[in-house]
mmCIF file of C-alpha atoms in Angstrom:
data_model
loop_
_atom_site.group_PDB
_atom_site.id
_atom_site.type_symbol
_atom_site.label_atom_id
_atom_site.label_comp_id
_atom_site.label_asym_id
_atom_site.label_seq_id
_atom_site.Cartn_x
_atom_site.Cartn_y
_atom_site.Cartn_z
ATOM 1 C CA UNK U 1 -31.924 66.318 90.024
ATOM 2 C CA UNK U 2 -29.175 68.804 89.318
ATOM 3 C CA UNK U 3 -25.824 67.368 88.007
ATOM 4 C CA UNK U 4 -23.672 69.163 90.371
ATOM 5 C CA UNK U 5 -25.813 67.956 93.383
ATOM 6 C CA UNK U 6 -25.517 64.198 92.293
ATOM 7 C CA UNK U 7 -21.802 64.863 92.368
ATOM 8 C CA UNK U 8 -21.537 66.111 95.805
ATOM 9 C CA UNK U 9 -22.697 62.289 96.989
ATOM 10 C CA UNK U 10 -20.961 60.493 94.447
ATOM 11 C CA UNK U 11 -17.397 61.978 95.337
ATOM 12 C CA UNK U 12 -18.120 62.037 98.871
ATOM 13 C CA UNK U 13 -17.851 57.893 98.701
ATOM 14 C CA UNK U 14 -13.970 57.266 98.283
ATOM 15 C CA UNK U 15 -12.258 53.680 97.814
ATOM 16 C CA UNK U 16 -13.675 50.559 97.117
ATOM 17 C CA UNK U 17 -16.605 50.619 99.803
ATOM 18 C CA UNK U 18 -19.393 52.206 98.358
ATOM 19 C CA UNK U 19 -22.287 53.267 100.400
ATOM 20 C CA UNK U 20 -25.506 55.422 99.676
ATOM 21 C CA UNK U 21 -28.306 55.258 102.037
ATOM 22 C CA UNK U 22 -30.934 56.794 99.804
ATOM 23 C CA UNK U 23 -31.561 55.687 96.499
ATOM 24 C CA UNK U 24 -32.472 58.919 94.965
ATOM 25 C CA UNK U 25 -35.598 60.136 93.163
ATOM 26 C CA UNK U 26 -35.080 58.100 90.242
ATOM 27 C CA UNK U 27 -37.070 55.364 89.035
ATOM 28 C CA UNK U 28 -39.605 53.317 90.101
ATOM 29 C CA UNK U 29 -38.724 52.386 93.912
ATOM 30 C CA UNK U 30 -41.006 49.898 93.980
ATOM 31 C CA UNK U 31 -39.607 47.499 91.337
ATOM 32 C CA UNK U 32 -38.369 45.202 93.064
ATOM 33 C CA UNK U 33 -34.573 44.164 93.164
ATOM 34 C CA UNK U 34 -33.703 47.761 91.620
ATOM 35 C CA UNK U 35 -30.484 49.486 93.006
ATOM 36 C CA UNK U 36 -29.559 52.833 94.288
ATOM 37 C CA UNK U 37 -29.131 55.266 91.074
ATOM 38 C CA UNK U 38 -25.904 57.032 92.990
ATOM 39 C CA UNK U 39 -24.136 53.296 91.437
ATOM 40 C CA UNK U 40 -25.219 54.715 87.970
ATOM 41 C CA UNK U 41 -23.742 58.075 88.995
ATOM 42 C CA UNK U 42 -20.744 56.890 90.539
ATOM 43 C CA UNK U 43 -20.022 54.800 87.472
ATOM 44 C CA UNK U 44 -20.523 57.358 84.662
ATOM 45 C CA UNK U 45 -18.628 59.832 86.933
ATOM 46 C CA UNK U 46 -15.427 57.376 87.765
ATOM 47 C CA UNK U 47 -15.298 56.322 84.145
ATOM 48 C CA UNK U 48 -16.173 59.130 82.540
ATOM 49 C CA UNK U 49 -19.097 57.661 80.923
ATOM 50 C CA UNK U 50 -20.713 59.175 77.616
ATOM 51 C CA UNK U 51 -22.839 56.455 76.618
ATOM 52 C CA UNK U 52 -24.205 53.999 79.273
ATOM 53 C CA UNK U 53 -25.630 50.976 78.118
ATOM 54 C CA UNK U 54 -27.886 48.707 80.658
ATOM 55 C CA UNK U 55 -29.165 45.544 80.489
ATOM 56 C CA UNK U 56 -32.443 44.443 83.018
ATOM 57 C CA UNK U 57 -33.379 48.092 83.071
ATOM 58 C CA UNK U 58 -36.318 47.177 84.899
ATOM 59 C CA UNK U 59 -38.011 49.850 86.745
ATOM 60 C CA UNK U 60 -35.678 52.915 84.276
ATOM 61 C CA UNK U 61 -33.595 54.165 87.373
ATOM 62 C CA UNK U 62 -30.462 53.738 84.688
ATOM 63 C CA UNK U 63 -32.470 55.951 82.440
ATOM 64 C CA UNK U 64 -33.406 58.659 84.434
ATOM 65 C CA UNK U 65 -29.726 59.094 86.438
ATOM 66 C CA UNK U 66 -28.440 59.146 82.515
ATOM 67 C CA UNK U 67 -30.878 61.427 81.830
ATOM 68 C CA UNK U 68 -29.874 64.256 84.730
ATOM 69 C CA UNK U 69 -25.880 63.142 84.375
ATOM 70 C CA UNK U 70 -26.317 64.076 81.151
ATOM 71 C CA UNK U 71 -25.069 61.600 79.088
ATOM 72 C CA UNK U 72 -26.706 58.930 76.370
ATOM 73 C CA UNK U 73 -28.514 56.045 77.612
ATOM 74 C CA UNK U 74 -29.631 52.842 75.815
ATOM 75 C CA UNK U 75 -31.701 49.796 77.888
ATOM 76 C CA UNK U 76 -33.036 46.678 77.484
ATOM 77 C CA UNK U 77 -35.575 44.308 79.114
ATOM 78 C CA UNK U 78 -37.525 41.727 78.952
ATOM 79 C CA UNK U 79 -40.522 43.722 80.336
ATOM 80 C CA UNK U 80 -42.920 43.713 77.130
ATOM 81 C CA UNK U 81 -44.015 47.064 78.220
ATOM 82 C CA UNK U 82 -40.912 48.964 78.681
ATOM 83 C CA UNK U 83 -41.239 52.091 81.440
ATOM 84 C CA UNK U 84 -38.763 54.354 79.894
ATOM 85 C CA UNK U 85 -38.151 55.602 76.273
ATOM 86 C CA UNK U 86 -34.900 54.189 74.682
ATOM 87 C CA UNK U 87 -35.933 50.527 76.647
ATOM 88 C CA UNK U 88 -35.916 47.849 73.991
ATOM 89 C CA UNK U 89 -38.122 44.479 74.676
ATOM 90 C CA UNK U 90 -35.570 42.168 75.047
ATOM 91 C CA UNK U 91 -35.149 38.299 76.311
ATOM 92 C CA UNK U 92 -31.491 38.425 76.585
ATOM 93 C CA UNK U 93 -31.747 35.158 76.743
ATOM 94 C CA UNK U 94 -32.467 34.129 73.425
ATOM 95 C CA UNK U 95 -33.139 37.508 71.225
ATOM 96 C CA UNK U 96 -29.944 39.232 70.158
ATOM 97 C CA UNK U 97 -27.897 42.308 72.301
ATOM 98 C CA UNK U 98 -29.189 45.281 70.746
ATOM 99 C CA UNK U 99 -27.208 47.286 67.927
ATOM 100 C CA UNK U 100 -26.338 50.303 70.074
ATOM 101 C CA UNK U 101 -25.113 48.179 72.833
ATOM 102 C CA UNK U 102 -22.266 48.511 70.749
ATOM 103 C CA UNK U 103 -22.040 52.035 70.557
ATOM 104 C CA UNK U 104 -21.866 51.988 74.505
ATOM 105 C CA UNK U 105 -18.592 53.371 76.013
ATOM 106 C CA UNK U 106 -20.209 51.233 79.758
ATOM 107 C CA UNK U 107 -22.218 48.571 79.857
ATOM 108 C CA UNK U 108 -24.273 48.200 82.935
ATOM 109 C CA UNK U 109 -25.906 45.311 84.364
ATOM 110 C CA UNK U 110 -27.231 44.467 87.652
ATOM 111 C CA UNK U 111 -28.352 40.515 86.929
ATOM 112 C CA UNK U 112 -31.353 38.955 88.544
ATOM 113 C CA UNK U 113 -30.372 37.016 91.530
ATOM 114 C CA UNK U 114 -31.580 33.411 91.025
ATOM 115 C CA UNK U 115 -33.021 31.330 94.084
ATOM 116 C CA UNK U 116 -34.512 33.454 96.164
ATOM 117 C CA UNK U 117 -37.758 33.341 93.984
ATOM 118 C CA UNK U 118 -38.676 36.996 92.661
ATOM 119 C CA UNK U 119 -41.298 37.046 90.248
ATOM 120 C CA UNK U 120 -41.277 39.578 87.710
ATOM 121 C CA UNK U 121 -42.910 37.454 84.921
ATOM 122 C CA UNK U 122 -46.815 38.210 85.608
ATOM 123 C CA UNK U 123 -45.881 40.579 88.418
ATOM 124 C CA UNK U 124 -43.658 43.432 87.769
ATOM 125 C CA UNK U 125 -44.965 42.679 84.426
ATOM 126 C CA UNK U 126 -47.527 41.464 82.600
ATOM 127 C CA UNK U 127 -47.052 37.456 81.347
ATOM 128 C CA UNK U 128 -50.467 36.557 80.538
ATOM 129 C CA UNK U 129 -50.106 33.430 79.008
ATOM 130 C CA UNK U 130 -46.657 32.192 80.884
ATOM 131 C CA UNK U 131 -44.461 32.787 78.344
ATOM 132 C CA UNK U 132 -41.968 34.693 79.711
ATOM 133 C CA UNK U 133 -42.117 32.628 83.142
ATOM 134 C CA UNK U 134 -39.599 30.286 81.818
ATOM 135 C CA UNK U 135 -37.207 33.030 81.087
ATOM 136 C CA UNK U 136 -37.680 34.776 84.457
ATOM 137 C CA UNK U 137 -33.961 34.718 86.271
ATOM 138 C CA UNK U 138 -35.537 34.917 89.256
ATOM 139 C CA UNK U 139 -37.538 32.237 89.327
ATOM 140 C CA UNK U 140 -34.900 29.688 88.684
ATOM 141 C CA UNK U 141 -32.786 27.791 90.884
ATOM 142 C CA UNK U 142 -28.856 29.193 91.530
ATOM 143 C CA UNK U 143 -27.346 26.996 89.259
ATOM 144 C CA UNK U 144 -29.583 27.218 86.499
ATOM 145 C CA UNK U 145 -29.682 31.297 87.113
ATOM 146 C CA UNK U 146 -26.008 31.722 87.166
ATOM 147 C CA UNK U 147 -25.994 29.509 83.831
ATOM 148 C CA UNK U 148 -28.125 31.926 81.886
ATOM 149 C CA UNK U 149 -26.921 34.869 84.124
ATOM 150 C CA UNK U 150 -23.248 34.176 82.759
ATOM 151 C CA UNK U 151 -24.370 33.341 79.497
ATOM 152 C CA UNK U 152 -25.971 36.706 79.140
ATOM 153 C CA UNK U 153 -22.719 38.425 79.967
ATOM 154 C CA UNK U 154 -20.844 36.770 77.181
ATOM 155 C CA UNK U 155 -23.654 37.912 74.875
ATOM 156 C CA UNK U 156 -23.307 41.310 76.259
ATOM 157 C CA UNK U 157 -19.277 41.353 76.448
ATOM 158 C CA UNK U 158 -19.205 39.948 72.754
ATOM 159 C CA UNK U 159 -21.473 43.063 71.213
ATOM 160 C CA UNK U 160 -19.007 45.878 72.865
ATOM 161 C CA UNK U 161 -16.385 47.261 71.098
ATOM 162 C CA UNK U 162 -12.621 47.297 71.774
ATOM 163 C CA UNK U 163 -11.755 49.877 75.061
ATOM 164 C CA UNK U 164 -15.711 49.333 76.528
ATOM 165 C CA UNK U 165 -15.809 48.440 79.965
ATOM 166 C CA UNK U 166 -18.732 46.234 81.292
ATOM 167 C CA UNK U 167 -20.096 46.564 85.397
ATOM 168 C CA UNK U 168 -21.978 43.625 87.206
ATOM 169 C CA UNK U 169 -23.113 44.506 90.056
ATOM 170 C CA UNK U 170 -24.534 40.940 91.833
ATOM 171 C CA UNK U 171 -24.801 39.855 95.515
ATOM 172 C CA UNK U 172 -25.363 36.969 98.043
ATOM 173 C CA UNK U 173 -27.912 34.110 98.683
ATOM 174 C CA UNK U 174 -28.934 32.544 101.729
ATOM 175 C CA UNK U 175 -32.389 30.604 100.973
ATOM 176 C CA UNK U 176 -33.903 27.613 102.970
ATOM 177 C CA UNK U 177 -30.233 26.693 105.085
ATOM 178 C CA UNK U 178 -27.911 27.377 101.928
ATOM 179 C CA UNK U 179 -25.930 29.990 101.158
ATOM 180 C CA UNK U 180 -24.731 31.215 97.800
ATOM 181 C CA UNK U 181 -22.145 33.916 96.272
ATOM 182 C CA UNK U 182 -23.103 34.933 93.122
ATOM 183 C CA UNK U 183 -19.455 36.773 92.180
ATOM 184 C CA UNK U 184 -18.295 33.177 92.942
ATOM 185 C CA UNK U 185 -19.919 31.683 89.965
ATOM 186 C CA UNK U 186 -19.329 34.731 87.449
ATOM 187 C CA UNK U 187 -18.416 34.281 84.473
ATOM 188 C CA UNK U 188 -15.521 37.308 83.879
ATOM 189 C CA UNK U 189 -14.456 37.798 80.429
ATOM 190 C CA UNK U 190 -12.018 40.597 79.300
ATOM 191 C CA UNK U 191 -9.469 41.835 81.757
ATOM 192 C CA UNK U 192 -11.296 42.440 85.340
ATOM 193 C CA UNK U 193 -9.892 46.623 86.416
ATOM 194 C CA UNK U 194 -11.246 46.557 89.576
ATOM 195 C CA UNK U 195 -13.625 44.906 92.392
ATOM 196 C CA UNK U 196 -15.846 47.095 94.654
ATOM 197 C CA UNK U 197 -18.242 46.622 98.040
ATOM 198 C CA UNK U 198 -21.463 48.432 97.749
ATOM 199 C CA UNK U 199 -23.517 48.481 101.244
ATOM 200 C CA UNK U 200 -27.126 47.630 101.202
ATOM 201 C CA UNK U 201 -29.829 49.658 102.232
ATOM 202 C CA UNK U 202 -33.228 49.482 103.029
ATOM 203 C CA UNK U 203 -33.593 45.615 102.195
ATOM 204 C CA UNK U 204 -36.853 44.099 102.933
ATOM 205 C CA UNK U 205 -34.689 41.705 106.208
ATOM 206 C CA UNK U 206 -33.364 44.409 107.793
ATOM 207 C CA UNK U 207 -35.883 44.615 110.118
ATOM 208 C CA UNK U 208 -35.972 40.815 110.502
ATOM 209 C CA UNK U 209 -35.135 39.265 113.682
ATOM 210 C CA UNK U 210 -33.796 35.605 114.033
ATOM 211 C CA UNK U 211 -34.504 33.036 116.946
ATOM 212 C CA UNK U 212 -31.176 31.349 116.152
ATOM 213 C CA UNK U 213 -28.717 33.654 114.853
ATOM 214 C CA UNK U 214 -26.367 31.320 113.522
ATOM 215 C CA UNK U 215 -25.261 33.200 110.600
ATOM 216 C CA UNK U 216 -23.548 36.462 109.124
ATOM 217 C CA UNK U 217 -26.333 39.117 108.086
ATOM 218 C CA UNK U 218 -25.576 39.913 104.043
ATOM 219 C CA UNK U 219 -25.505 43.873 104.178
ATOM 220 C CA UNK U 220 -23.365 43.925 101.031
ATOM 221 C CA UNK U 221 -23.302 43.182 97.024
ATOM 222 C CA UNK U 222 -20.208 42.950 94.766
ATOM 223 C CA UNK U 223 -19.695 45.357 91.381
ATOM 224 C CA UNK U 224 -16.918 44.535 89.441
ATOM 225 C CA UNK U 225 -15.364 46.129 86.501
ATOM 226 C CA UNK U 226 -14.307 44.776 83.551
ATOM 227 C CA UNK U 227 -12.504 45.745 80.470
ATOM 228 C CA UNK U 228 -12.255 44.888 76.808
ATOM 229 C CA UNK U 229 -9.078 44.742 75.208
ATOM 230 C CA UNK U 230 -8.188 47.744 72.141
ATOM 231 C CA UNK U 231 -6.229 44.728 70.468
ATOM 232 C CA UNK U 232 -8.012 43.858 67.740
ATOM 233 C CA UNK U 233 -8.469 39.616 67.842
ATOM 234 C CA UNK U 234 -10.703 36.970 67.432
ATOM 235 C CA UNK U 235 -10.319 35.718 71.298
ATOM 236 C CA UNK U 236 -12.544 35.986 73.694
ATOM 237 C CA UNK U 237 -10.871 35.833 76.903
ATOM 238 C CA UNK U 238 -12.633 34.851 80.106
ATOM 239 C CA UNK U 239 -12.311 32.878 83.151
ATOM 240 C CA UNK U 240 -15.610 30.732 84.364
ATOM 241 C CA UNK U 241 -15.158 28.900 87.756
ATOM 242 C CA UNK U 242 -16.440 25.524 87.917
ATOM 243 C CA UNK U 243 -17.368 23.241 90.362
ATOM 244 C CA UNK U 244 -15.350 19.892 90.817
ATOM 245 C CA UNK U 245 -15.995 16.349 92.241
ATOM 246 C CA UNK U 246 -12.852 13.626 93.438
ATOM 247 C CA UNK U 247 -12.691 10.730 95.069
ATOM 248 C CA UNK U 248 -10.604 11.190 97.682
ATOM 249 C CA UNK U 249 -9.202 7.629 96.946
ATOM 250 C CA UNK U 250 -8.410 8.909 93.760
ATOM 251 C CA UNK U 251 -6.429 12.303 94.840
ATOM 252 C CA UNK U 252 -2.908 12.258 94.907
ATOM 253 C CA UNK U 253 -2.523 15.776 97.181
ATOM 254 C CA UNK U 254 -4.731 13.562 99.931
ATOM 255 C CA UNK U 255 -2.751 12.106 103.040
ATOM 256 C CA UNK U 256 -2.894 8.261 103.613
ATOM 257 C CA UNK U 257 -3.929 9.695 107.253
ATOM 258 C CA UNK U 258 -6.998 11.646 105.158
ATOM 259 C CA UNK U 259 -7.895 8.728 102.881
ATOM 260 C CA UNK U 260 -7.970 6.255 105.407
ATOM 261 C CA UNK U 261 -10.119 8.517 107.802
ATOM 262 C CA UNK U 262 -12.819 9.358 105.302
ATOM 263 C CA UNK U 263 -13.181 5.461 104.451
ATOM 264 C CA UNK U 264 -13.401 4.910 108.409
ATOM 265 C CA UNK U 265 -16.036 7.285 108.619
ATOM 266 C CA UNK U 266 -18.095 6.796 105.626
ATOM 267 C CA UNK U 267 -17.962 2.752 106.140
ATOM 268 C CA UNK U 268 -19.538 3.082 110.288
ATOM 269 C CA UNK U 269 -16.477 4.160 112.138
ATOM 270 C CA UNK U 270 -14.889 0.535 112.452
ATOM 271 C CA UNK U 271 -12.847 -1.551 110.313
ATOM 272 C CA UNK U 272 -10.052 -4.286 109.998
ATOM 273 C CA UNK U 273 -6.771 -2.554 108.692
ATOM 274 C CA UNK U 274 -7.093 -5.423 105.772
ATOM 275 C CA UNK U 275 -10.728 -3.997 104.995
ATOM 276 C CA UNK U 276 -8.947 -0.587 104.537
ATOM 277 C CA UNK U 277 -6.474 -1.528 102.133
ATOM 278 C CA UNK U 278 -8.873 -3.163 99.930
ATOM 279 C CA UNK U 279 -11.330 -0.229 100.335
ATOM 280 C CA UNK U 280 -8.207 1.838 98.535
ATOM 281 C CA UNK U 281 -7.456 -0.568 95.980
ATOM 282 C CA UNK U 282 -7.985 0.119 92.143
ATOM 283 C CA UNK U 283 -8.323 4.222 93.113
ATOM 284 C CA UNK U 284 -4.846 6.300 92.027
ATOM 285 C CA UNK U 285 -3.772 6.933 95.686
ATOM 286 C CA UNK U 286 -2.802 3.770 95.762
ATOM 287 C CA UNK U 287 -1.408 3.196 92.071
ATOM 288 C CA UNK U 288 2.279 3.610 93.052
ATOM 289 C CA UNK U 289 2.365 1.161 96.447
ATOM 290 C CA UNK U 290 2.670 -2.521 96.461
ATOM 291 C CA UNK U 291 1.739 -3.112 100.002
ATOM 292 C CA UNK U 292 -1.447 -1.068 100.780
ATOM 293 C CA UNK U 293 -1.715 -3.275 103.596
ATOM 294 C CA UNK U 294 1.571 -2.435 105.200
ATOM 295 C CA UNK U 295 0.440 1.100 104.489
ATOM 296 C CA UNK U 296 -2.324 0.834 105.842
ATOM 297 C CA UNK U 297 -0.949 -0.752 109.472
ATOM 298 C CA UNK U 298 1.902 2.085 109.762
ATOM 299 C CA UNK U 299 -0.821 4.784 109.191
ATOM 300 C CA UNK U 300 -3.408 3.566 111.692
ATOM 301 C CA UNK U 301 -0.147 3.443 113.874
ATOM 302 C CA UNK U 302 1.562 6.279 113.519
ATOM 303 C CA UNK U 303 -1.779 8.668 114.071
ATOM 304 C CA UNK U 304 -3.025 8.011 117.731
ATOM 305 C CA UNK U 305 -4.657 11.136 117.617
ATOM 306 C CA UNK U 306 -7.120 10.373 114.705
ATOM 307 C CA UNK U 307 -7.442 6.389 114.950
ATOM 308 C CA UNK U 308 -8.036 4.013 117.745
ATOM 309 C CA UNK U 309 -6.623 0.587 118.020
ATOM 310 C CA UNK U 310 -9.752 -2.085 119.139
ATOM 311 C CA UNK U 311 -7.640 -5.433 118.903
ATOM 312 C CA UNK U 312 -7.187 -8.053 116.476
ATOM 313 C CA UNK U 313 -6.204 -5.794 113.797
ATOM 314 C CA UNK U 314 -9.312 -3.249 113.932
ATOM 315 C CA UNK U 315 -9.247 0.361 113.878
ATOM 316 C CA UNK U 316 -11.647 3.317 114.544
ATOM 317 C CA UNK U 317 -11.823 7.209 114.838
ATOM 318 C CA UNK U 318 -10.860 8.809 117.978
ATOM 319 C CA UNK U 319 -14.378 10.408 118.654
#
């Protein structure tokens, strides 16, 4: 495809909602999980790209959009039978980031989405004795996925040089009732430049209809930009969310009128106001009060609107 004609649909998709219907005539469109090569175009073009790096290269799309936007191109996946020239066999996992990762001005990479249970070990490629199963992003659970999907990032962002930018482009999960956002649980190192919407197109659900409807369809992914600092230093900068767990009997930014609820509720819906205070006792809420029963009493009180007075001193929700 001719430079100038890839341009015309790149530039006609202005701000931060990307959207291109057809994929374009470059690589393998039956690979499953590959993306639209107009984000490869868009890229090079917006960041004036002259050598694109691209992890999970998969079915060569990257290759062959570098190829006709005329710029350098170097790949890597763990495919032990790489499509494309200039696709090294690589377990990002566990093998090092190849050597002219670092010569990369962009590094692309659009991870494997964990959960939802695409196989490419002994189906997009060949795995014959299950090696490679284990390794298989896809095939892991979220947690577990976003693990190695984040750790693979920090392998990546640590081989680039000072100035290179980096592009993730990951999406959302829903799978058996639960729903998931990947850019949630990203690990961003560097200094994040921007945050873009592309639409989805041609998914195998869109023509998927639901008896209950009970839910958002996903028609969208997340690519974000990110940045290496020129400073020359030996930190690596990078924020990681995490997931935390409190008792609420031990959180200080909790209400009495929220700690004494959630006991109510998790202890059958009924209890004496004295059964309450001791319920409370030992946690930090109540550290700082001397009379957890008096607290306790004025709470129940006070809130008419969240607990019920049942005589002799018992208490329950207001259903």
């Amino acid at each position: 495809m001719e430079k100038q004609d890839i341009l015309k649909v790149v530039r006609a998709n202005e701000g931060t909602v990307l959207s291109f219907p057809d994929r374009g005539p470059w690589g393998n469109n039956r690979y499953r999980g590959n993306c639209s090569g107009y984000i490869h175009a868009f890229l090079i073009d917006q960041y004036n790209v002259n050598y694109m790096a691209e992890m999970y290269a998969g079915g060569g799309t990257g290759y062959d959009v570098c190829k006709d936007m005329q710029v350098k191109y170097v790949g890597a996946d763990i495919n032990p039978a790489p499509v494309r020239p200039d696709i090294y066999v690589c377990n990002a996992l566990v093998d090092e980031i190849p050597e002219e990762f670092s010569e990369a001005d962009f590094v692309f990479q659009h991870m494997p989405y964990p959960e939802i249970g695409i196989k490419y070990a002994g189906s997009e490629y060949a795995d014959p004795d299950g090696r490679l199963k284990s390794q298989d992003i896809g095939q892991m659970n979220f947690t577990k996925g976003m693990q190695a999907n984040n750790k693979v990032t920090m392998k990546l962002y640590n081989a680039m040089h000072p100035g290179a930018k980096m592009g993730i482009l990951c999406g959302n999960i829903r799978r058996k009732g639960k729903y998931h956002d990947m850019m949630l649980s990203l690990a961003l190192p560097g200094e994040l430049i921007q945050s873009i919407v592309k639409m989805q197109h041609n998914c195998i659900s869109d023509g998927r209809t639901y008896a209950k409807k009970n839910f958002v369809p996903i028609v969208h992914e997340n690519l974000v930009i990110l940045q290496k600092p020129f400073e020359q230093t030996y930190y690596v900068g990078y924020v990681l969310p995490k997931t935390y767990q409190i008792d609420i009997r031990n959180s200080i930014s909790a209400t009495w009128r929220d700690v004494f609820r959630y006991v109510l509720f998790n202890k059958g819906g009924k209890m004496h106001y004295k059964q309450l205070a001791d319920a409370v006792k030992g946690y930090k809420k109540s550290e700082n009060n001397h009379n957890i029963e008096a607290k306790a009493r004025q709470t129940l009180r006070r809130y008419t609107k969240t607990f019920r007075a049942c005589g002799d001193g018992y208490y329950s929700l207001v259903a």
